[in-house]
Tab-separated table of C-alpha atoms in Angstrom:
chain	number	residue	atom	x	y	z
A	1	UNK	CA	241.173	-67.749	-27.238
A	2	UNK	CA	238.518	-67.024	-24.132
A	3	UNK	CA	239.187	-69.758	-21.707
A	4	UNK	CA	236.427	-71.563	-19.980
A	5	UNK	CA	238.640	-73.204	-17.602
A	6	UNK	CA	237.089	-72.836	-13.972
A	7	UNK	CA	239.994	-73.294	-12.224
A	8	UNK	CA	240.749	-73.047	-7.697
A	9	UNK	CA	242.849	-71.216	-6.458
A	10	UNK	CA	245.616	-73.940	-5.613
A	11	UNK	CA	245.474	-75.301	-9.185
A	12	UNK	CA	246.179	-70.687	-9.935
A	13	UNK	CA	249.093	-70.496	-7.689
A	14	UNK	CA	250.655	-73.628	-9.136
A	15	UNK	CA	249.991	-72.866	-12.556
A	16	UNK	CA	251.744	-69.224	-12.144
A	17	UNK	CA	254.275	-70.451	-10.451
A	18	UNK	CA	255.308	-73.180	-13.246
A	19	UNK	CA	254.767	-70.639	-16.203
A	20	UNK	CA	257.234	-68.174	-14.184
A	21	UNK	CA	259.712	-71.167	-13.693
A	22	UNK	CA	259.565	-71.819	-17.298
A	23	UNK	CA	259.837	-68.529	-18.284
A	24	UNK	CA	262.759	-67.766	-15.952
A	25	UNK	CA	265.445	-69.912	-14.847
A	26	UNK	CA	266.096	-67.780	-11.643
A	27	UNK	CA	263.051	-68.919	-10.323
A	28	UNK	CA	263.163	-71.336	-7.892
A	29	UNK	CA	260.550	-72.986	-4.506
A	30	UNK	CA	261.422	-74.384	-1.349
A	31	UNK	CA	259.899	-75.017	2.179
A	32	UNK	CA	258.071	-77.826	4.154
A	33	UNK	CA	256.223	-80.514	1.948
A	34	UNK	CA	256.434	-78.435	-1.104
A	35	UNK	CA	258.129	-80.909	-3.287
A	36	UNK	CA	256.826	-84.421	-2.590
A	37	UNK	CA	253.352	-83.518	-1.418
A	38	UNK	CA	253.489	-80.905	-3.403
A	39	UNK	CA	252.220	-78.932	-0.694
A	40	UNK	CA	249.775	-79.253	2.142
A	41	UNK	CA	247.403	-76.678	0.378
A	42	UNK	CA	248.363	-77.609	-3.105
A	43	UNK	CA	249.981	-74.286	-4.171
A	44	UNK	CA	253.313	-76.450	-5.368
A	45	UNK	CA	251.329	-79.424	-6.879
A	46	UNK	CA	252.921	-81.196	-9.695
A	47	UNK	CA	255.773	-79.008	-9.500
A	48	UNK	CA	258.323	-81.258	-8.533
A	49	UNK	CA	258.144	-83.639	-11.461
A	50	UNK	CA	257.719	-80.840	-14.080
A	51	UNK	CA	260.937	-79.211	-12.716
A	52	UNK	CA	262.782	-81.656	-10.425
A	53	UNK	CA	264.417	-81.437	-7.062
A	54	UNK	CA	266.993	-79.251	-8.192
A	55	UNK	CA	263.880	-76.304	-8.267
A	56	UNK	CA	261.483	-77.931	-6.033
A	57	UNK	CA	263.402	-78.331	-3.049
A	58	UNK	CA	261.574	-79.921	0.292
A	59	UNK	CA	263.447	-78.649	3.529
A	60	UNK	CA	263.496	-79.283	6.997
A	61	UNK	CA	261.409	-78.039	9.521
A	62	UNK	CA	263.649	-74.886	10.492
A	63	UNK	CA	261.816	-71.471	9.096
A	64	UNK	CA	264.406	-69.805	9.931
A	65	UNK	CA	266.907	-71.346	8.097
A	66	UNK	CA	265.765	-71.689	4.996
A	67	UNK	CA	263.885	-68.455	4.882
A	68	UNK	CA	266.993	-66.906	5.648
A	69	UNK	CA	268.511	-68.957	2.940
A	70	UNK	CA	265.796	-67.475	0.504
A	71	UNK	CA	267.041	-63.912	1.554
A	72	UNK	CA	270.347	-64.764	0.526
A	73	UNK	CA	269.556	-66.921	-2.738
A	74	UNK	CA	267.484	-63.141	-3.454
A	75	UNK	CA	270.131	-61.046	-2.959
A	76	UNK	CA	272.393	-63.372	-4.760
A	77	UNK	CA	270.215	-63.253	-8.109
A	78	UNK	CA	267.902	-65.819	-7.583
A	79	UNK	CA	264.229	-65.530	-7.376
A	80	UNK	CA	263.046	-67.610	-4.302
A	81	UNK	CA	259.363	-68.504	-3.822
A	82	UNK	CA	259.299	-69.867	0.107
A	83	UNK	CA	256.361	-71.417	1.561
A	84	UNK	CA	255.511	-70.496	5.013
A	85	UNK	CA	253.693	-73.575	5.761
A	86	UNK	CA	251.148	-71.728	8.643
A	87	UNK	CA	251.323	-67.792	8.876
A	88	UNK	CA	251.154	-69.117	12.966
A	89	UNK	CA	254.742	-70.352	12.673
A	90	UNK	CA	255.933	-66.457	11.947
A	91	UNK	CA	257.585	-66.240	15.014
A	92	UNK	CA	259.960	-68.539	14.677
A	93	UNK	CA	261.270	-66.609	11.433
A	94	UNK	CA	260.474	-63.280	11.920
A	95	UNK	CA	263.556	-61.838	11.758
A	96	UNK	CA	264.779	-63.128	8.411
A	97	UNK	CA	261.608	-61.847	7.306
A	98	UNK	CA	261.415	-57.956	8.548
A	99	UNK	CA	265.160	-57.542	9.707
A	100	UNK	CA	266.967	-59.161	6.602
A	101	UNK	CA	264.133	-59.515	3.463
A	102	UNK	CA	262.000	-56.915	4.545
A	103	UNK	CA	264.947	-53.891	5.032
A	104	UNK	CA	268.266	-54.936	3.102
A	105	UNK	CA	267.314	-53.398	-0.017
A	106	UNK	CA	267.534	-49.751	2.429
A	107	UNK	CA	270.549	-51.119	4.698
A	108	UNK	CA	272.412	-51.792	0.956
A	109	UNK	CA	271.633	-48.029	0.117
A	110	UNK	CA	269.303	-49.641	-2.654
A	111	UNK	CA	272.335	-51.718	-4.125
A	112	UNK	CA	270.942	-55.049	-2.780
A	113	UNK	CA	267.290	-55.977	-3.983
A	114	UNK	CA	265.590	-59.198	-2.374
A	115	UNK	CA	263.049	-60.105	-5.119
A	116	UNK	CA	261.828	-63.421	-2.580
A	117	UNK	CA	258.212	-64.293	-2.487
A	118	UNK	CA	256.807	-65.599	0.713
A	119	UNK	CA	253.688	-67.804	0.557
A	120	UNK	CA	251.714	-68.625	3.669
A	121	UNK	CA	248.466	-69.774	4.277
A	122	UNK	CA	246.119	-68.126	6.937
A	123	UNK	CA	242.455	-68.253	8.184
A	124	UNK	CA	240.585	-70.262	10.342
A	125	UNK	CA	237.005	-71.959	10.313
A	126	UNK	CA	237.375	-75.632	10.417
A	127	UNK	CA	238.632	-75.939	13.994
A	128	UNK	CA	242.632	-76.121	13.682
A	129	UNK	CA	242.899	-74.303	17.019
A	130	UNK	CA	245.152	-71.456	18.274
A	131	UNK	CA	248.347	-72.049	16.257
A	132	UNK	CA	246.824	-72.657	12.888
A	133	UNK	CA	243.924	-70.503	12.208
A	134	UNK	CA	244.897	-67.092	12.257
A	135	UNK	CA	244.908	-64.545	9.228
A	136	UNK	CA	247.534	-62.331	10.759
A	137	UNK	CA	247.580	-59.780	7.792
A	138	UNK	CA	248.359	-57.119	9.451
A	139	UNK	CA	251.153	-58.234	11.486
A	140	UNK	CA	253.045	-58.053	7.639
A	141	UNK	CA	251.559	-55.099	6.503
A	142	UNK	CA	252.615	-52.871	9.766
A	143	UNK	CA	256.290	-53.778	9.097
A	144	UNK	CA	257.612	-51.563	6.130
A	145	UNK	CA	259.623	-53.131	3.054
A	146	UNK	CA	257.315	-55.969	1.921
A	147	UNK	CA	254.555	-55.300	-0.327
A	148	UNK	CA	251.720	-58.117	1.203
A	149	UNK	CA	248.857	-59.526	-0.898
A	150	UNK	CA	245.585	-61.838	-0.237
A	151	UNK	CA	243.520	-62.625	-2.936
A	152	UNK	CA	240.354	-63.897	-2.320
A	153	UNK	CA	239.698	-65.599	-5.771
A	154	UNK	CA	241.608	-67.942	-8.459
A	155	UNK	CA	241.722	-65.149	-11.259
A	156	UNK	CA	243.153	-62.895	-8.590
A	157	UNK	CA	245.357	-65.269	-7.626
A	158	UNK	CA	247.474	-66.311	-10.613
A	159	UNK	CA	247.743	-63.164	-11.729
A	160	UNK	CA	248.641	-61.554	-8.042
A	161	UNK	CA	251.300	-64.373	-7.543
A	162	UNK	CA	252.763	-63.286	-11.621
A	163	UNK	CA	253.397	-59.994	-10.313
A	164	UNK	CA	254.870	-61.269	-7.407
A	165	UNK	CA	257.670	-63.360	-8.832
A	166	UNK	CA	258.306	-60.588	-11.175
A	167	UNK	CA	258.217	-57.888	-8.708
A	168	UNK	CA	261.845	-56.952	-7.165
A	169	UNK	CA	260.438	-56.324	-3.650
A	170	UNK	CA	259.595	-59.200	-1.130
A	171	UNK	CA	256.381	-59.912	-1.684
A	172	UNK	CA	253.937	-61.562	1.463
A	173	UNK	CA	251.458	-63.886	-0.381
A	174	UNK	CA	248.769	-64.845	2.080
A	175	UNK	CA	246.613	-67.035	0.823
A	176	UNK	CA	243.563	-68.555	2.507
A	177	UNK	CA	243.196	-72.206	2.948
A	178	UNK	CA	239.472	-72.122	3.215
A	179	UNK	CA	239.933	-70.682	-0.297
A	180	UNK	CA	242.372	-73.084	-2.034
A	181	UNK	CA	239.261	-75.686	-3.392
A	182	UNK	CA	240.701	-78.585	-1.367
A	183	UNK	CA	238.595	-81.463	-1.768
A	184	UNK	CA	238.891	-81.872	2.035
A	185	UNK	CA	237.703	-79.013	3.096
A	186	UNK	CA	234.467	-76.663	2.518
A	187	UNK	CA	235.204	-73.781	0.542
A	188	UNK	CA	233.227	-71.247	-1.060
A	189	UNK	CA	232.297	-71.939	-4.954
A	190	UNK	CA	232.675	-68.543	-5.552
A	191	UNK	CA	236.771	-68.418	-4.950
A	192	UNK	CA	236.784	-70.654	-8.041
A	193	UNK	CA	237.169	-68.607	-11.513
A	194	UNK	CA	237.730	-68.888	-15.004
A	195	UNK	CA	241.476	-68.279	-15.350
A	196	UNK	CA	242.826	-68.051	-18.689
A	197	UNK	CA	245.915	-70.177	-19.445
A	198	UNK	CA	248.630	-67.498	-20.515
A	199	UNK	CA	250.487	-65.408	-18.001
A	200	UNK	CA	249.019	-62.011	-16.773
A	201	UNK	CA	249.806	-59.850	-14.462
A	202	UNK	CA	247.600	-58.115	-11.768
A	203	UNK	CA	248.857	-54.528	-10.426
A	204	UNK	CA	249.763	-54.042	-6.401
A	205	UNK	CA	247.707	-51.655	-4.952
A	206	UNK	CA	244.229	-51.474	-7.106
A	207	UNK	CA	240.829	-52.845	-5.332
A	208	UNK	CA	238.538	-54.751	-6.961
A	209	UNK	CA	235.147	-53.134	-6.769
A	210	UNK	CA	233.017	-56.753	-6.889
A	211	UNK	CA	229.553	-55.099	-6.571
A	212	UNK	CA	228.476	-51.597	-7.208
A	213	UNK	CA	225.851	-49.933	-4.065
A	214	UNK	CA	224.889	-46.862	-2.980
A	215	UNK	CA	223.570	-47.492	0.596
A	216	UNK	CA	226.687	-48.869	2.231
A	217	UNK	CA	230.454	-49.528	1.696
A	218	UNK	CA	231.526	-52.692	2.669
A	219	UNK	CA	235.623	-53.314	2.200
A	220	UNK	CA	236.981	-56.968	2.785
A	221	UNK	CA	239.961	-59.059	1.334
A	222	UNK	CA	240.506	-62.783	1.473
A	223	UNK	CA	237.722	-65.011	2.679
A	224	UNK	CA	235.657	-62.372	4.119
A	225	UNK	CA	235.314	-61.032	0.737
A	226	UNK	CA	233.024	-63.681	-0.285
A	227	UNK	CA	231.358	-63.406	3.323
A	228	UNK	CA	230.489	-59.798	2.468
A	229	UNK	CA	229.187	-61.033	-1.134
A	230	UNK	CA	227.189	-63.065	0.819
A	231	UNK	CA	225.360	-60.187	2.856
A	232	UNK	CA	225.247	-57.758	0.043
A	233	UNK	CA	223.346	-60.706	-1.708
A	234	UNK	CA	220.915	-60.929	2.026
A	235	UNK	CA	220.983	-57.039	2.012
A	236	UNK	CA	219.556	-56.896	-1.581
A	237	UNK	CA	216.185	-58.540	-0.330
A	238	UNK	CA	216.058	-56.021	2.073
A	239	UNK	CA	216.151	-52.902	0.120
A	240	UNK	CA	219.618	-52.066	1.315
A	241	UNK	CA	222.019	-51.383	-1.711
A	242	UNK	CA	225.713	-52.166	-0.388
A	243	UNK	CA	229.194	-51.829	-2.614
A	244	UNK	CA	231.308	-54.331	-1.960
A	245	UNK	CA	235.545	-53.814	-2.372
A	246	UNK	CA	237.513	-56.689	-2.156
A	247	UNK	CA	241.180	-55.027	-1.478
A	248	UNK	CA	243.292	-57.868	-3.092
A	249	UNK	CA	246.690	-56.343	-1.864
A	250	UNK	CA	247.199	-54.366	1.526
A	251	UNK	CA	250.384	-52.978	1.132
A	252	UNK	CA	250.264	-51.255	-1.052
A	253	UNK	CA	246.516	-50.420	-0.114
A	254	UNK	CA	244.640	-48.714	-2.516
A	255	UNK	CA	242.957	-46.101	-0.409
A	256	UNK	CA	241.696	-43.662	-2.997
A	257	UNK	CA	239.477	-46.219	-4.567
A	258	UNK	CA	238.004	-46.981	-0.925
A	259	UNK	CA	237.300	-43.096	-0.001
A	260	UNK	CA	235.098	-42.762	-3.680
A	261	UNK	CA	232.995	-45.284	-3.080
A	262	UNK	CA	232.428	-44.018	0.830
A	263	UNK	CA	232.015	-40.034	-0.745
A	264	UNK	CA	229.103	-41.702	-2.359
A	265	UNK	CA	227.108	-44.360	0.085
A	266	UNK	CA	228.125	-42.558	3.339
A	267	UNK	CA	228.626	-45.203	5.486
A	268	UNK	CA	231.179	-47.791	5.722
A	269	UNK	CA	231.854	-51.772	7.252
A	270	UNK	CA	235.257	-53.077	7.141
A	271	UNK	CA	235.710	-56.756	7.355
A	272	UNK	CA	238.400	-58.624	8.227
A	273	UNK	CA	239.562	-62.497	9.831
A	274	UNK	CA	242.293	-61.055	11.285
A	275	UNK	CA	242.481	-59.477	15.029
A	276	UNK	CA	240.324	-56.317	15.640
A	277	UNK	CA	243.115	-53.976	17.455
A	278	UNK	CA	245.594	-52.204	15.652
A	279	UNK	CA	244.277	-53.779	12.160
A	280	UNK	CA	243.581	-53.551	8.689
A	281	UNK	CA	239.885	-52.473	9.389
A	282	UNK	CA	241.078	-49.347	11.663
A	283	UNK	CA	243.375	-48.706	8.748
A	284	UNK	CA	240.777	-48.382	6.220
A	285	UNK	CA	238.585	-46.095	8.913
A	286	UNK	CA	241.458	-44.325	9.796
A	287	UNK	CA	241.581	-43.354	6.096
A	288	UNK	CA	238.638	-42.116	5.493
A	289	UNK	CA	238.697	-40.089	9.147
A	290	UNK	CA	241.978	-38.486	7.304
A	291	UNK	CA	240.731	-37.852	4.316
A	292	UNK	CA	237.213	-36.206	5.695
A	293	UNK	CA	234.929	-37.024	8.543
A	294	UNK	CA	231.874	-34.960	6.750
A	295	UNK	CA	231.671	-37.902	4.210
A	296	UNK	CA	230.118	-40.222	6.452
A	297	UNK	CA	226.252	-40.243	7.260
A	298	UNK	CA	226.767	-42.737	10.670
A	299	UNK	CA	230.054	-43.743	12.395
A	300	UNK	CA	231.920	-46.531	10.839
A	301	UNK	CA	231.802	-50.134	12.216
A	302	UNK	CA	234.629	-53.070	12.075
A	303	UNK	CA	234.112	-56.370	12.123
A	304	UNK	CA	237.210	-58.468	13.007
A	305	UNK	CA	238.157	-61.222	14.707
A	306	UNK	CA	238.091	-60.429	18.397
A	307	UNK	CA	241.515	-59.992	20.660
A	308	UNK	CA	241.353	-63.562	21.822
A	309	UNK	CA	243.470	-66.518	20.672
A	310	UNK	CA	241.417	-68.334	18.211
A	311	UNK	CA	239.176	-71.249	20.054
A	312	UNK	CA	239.285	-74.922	19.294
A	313	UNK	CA	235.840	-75.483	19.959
A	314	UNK	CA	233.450	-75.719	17.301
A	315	UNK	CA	230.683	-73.123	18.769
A	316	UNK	CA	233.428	-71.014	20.087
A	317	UNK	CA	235.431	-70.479	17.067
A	318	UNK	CA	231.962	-69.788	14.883
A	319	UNK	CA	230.652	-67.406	17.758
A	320	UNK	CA	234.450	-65.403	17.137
A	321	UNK	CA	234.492	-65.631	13.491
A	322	UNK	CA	233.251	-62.581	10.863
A	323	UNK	CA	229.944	-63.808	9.185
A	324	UNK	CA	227.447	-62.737	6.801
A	325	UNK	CA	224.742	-61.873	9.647
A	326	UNK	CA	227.619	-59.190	11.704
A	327	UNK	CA	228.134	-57.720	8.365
A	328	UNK	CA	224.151	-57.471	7.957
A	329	UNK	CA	223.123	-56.529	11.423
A	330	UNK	CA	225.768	-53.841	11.235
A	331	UNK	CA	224.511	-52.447	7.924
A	332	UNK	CA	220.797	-52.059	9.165
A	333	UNK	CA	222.151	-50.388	12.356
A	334	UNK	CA	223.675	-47.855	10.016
A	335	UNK	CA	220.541	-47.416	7.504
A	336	UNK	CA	217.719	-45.082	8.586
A	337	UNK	CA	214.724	-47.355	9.519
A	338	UNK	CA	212.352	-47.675	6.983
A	339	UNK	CA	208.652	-47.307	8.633
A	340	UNK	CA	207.281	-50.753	8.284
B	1	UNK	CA	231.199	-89.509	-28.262
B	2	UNK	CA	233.682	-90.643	-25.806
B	3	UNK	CA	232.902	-91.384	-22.113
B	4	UNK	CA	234.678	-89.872	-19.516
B	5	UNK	CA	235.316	-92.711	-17.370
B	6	UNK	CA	237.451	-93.255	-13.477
B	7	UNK	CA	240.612	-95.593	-14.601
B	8	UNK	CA	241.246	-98.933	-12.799
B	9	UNK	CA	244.176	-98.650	-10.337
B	10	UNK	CA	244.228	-95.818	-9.543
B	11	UNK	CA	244.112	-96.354	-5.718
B	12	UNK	CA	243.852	-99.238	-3.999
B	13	UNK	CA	240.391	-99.917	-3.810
B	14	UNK	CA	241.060	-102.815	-1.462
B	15	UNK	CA	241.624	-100.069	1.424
B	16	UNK	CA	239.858	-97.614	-0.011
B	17	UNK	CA	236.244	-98.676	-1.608
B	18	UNK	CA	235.033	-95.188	-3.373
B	19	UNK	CA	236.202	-91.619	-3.871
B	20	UNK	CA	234.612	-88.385	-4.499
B	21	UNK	CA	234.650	-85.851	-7.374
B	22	UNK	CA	236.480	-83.190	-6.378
B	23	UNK	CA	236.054	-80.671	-9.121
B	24	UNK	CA	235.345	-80.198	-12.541
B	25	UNK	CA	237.656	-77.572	-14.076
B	26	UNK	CA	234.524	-76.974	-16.772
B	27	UNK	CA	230.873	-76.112	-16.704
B	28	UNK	CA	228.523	-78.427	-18.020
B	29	UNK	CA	228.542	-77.957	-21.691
B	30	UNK	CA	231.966	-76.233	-22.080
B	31	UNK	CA	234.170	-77.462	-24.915
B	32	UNK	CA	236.937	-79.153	-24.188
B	33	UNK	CA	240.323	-80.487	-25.395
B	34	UNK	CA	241.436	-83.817	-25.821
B	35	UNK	CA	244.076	-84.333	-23.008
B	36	UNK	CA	242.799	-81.304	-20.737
B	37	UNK	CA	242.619	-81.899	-17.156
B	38	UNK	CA	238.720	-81.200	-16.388
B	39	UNK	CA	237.999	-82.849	-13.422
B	40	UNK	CA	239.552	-83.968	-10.231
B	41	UNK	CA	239.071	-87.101	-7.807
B	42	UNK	CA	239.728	-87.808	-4.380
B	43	UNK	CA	240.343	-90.940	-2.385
B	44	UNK	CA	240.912	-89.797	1.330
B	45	UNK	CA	243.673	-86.881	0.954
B	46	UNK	CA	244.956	-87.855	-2.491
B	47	UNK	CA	243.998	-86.636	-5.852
B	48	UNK	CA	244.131	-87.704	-8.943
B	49	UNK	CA	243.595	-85.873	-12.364
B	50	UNK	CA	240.986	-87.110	-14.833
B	51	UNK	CA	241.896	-85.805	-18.294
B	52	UNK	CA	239.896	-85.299	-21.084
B	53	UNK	CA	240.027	-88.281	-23.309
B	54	UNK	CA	238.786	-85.797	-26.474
B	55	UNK	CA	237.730	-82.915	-27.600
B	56	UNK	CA	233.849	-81.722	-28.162
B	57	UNK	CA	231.166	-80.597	-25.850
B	58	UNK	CA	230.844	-82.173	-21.954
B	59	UNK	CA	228.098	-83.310	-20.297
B	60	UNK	CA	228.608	-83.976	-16.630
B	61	UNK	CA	227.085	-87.159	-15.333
B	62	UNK	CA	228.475	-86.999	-12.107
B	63	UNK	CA	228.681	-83.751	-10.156
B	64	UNK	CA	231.186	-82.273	-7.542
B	65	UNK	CA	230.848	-84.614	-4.270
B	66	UNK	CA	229.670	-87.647	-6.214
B	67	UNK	CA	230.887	-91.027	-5.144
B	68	UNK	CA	232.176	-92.587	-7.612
B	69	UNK	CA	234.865	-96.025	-8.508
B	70	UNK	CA	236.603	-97.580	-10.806
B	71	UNK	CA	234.890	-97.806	-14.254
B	72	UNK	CA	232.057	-95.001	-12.867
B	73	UNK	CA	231.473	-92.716	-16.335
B	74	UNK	CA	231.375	-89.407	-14.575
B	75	UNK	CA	230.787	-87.429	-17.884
B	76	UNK	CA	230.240	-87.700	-21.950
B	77	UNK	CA	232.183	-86.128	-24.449
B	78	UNK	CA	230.429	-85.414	-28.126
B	79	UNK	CA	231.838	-83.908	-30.747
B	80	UNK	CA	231.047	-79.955	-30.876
């Protein structure tokens, strides 16, 4: 049956997440106001009375511990989902992530898998200040062992956190809470989809090409997908023709889907929320500089969040953020001016 | 035709006079089945579920953001 369900993306993750609990017994959640609240962004909502405290299990404050306890409940035989309340609160758990999750399946000589899913929300824009606004993506996907998606839409979503729970690696699912469709906060109607009601997966590693162009390539993932939507949709008016790739996953990153779209428009804008330096967006250049210069009509621009702690202030944290208008301004700067 | 229409007691209207709708989990005009959640309200940070109360075609009365309380008929549902 086609579904015409619209549904967000919270209402996605929680509906995978039940169906895989159903489906297998091994499956279990855990972390700060999962259970009762059925968590702060609604990924875990109506969980706990579908499944009981036994499988919904609240903790304390004290990342370390009971991500730690995840690793171990994974290599045990379990198949922990852990909520990272804030991405921002990484450093108090860090190691159980990269040292233990991230690199016991390699320190076991491959006898130990850790099949753990962490979920943790990112992203800033509605003035939660320095500890609670940052994407951070690439601060996972630098660190090798954990495959680490962001999907920027609720199809994506539910079928991105299926093949998570299935998948036998840890798996980083960053998801963005100006994306969720929280009723108290402003979130883009697009990140809403029809999502059917059975179970489907969605493969690591292959980009979603969400409009086809042949001006300009413009690669994004999470919330700045639908901020690059929004330009193409600006650029259109203008004449300018721009292809926009919403990665989904960026380890793995699919890279070859990336460098066809640049062999044919020639120039390329990589978005991203998270910190300019050292980032997903010099990745994705980095690529295509590998791959071969020639294929690029004018250099290549990023447009990230700059190497400041994110502001509290209102103005401040706007003036910092990725937008629609950088993305455009930087696409005319790359276009030969048409004689007016 | 049924109406789709915001329970009594659902919060405590004493505190808190009206809530919003959230979202609708259906386009205007989508069929629908009886007991399907298709919309969502919200009274400060808490949401409820508004299911549907049959099946057949919806028309929506009441869009996202609308204020609406108890007894408010925030959609229609006819028979497709």
């Amino acid at each position: 049956m086609q579904s015409n369900r619209v549904l967000t993306i919270s209402r996605a993750m929680a509906e995978a997440i039940g169906q895989e609990m159903k489906r297998d017994e091994r499956v279990f959640v855990m972390g700060e106001d999962i259970a009762t609240y059925g968590g702060i962004f609604g990924a875990t909502t109506g969980l706990l009375d579908e499944f009981g405290e036994e499988r919904v299990r609240d903790t304390p404050i004290s990342e370390t511990g009971f991500i730690g306890a995840g690793v171990g409940a994974a290599m045990a035989g379990m198949r922990p989902i852990v909520e990272l309340m804030f991405v921002d609160f990484y450093g108090v758990c860090m190691d159980a992530i990269s040292n233990l999750a991230a690199k016991n399946i390699y320190f076991s000589g491959g006898n130990c898998t850790v099949p753990m899913v962490l979920m943790t929300a990112t992203g800033g824009g509605y003035n939660d200040a320095g500890q609670h606004s940052q994407a951070l993506h690439a601060t996972f996907a630098h660190l090798p062992g954990m495959k680490v998606v962001a999907p920027s839409n609720a199809y994506d979503a539910k079928g991105l956190m299926i093949s998570a729970i299935r998948d036998d690696s840890p798996v980083i699912f960053m998801f963005h809470k100006g994306l969720q469709g929280l009723a108290w906060m402003d979130w883009p109607e697009t990140a809403a989809a029809v999502v059917p009601e059975d179970a489907y997966e969605i493969p690591f590693g292959k980009a979603n090409v969400l409009r086809e162009g042949k001006d300009v390539t413009i690669v994004a993932l999470s919330m700045m997908v639908h901020r690059a939507m929004e330009a193409a949709g600006e650029l259109a008016k203008e004449g300018v023709d721009a292809e926009v790739i919403d990665l989904r996953t960026l380890v793995p990153l699919d890279r070859e889907t990336v460098i066809a779209s640049v062999k044919k428009t020639g120039r390329l804008i990589v978005v991203d929320e998270d910190y300019s330096s050292y980032g997903m967006t010099a990745e994705i250049i980095a690529s295509i500089a590998e791959e071969d210069p020639a294929m690029l009509k004018a250099p290549p621009k990023r447009i990230a969040y700059p190497d400041i702690p994110v502001p509290y202030s209102r103005p401040m944290e706007n003036f910092a953020l990725p937008d629609a208008q950088k993305i455009m301004a930087a696409a005319r700067a790359m276009l030969p001016r048409v004689a007016a | 035709m049924s109406e789709v229409r915001i329970p009594d007691g659902l919060w405590d209207t004493g505190r808190i006079p009206e809530a919003i709708v959230a979202n609708w989990f259906y386009a205007d005009g989508s069929d629908v089945t009886e007991g399907a959640t298709i919309a969502e309200v919200m009274a400060e940070k808490t949401s409820y579920d508004i299911g549907a109360p049959d099946s057949g075609r919806l028309t929506i009365l009441v869009p996202k953001d609308g204020v609406v309380t108890p007894g408010t008929v925030i959609g229609r549902i006819e028979p497709a």
